[in-house]
Backbone as JSON, one array per atom type, in Angstrom:
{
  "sequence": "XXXXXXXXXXXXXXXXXXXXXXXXXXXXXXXXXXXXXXXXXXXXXXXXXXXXXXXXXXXXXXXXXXXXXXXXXXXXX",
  "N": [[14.87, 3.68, 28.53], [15.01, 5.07, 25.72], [12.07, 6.0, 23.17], [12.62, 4.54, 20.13], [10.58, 4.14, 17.55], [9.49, 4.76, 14.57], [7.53, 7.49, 12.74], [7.24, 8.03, 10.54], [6.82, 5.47, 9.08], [4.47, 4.0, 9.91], [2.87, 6.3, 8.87], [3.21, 5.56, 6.13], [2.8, 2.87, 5.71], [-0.43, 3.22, 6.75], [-1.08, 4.63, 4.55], [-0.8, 3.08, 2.9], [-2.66, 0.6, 3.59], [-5.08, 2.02, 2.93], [-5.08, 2.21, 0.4], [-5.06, -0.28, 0.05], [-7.76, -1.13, 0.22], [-9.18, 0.75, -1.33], [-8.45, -0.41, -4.03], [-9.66, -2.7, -3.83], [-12.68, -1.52, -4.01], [-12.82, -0.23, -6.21], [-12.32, -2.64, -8.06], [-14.78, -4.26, -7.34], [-16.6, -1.92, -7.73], [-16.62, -1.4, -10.68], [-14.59, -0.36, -12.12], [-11.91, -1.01, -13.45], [-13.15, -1.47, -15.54], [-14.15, 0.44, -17.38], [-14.03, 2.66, -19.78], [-11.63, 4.59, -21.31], [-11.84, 6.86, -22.43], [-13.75, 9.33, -21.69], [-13.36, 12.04, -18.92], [-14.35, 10.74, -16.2], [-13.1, 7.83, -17.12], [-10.48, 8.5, -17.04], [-9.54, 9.71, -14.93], [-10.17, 7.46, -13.32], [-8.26, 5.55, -14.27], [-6.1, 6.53, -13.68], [-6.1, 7.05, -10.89], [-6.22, 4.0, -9.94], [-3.71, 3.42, -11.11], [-2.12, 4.46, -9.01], [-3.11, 3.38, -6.66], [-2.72, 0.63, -6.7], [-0.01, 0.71, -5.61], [0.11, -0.47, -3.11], [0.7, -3.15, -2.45], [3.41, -3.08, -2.97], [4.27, -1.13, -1.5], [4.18, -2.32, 0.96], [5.6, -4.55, 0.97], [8.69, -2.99, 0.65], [8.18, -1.49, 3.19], [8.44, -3.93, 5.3], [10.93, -4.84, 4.21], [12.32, -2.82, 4.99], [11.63, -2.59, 8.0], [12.81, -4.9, 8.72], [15.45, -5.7, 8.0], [17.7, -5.15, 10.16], [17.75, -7.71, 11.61], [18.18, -10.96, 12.46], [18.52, -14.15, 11.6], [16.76, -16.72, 13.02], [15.54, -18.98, 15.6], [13.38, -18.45, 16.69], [12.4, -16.4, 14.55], [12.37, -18.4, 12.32], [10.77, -20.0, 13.02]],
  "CA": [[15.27, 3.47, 27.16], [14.45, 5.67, 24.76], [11.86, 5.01, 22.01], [13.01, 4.39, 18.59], [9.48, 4.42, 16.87], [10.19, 5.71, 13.09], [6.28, 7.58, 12.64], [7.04, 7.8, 9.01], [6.84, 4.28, 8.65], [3.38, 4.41, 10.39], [1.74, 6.84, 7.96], [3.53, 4.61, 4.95], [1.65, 1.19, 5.93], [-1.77, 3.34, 7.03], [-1.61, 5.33, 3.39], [-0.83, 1.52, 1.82], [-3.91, 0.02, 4.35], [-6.13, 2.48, 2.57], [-4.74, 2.22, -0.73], [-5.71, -1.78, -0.3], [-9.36, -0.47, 0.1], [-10.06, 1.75, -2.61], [-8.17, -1.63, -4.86], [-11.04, -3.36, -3.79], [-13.39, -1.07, -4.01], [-12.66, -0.37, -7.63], [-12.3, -3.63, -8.69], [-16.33, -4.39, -7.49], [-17.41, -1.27, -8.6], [-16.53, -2.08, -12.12], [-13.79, 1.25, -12.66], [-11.19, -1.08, -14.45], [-13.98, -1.97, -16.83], [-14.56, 2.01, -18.28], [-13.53, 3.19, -21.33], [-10.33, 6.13, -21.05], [-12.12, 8.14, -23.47], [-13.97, 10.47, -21.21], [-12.59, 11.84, -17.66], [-14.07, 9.46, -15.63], [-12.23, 6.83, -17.68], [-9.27, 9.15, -17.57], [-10.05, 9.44, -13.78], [-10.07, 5.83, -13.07], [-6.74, 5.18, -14.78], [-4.89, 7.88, -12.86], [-6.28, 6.63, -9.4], [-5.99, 2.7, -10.45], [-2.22, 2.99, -11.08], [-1.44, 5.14, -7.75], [-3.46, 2.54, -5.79], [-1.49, -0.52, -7.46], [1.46, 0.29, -5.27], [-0.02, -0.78, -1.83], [1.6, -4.21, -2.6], [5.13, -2.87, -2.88], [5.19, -0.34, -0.25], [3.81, -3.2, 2.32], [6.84, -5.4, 0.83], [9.39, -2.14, 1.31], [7.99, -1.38, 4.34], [8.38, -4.94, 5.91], [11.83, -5.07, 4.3], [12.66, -1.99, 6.13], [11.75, -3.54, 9.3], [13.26, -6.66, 8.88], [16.95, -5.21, 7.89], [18.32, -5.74, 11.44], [17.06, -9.3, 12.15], [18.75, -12.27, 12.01], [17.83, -15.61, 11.77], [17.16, -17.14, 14.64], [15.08, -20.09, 15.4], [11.96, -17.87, 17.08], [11.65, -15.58, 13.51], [12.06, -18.86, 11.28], [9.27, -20.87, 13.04]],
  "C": [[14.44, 4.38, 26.26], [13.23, 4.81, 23.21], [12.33, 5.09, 20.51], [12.07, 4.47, 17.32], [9.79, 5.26, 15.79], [8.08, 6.0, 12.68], [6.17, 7.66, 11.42], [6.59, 6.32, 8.23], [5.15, 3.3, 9.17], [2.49, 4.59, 8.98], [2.33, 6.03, 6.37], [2.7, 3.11, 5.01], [0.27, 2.2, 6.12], [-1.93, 4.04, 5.62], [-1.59, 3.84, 2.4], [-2.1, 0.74, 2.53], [-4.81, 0.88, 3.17], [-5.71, 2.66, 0.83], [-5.07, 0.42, -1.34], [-7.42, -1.61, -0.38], [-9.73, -0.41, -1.0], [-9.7, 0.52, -3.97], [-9.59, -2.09, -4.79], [-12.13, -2.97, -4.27], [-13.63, -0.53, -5.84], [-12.87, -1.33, -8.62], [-14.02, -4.16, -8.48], [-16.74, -3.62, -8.02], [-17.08, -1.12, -10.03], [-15.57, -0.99, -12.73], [-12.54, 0.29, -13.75], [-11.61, -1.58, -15.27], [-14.18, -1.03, -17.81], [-13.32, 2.23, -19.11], [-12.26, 4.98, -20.91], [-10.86, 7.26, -21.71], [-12.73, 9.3, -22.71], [-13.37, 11.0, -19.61], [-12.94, 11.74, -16.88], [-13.68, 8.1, -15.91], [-10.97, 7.38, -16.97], [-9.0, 8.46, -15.72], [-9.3, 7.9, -12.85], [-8.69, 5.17, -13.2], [-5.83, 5.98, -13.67], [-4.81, 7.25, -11.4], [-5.95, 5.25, -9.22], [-4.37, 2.86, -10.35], [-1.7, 4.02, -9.47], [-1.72, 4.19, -6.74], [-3.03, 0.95, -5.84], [-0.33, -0.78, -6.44], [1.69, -0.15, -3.95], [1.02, -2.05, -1.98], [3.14, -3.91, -2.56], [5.43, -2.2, -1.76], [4.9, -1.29, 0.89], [5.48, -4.06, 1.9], [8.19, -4.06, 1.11], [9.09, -2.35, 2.6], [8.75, -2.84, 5.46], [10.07, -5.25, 5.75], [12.65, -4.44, 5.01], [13.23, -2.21, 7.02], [12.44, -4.52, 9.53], [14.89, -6.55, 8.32], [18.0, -5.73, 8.86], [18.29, -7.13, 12.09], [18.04, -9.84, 11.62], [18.08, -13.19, 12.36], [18.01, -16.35, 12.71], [15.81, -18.25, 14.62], [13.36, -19.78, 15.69], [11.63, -17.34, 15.56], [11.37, -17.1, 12.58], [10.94, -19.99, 11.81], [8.08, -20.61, 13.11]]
}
């Protein structure tokens, strides 16, 4: 049987894995606390909203996957 493995869908969850990181990592080191006015404010903002979208592409992603499925008594327990 051939494999079917889609590797795009791979590097889309491991660039959203590390896009849950740097969330974190932002949010302790205090970056959505700085001021926009100079450009590491600016900085901060720019990287902050790109790293925001781990949450959606994990929900894409998963819906992706989960296209072909049906409900069946193994997925809903």
């Amino acid at each position: 049987m051939k494999n079917l493995r889609n590797h795009n869908i791979d590097f889309i969850k491991t660039i959203a894995s590390f896009c849950v990181v740097f969330v974190h990592f932002f949010l302790n080191m205090g970056f959505y606390n700085l001021d926009y006015v100079n450009n590491i404010g600016l900085l901060s903002f720019v990287l902050k909203n790109i790293v925001v979208t781990c949450i959606p592409l994990f929900m894409i992603v998963t819906g992706y996957l989960m296209n072909k499925k049906t409900a069946t008594k193994k997925i809903l327990c």
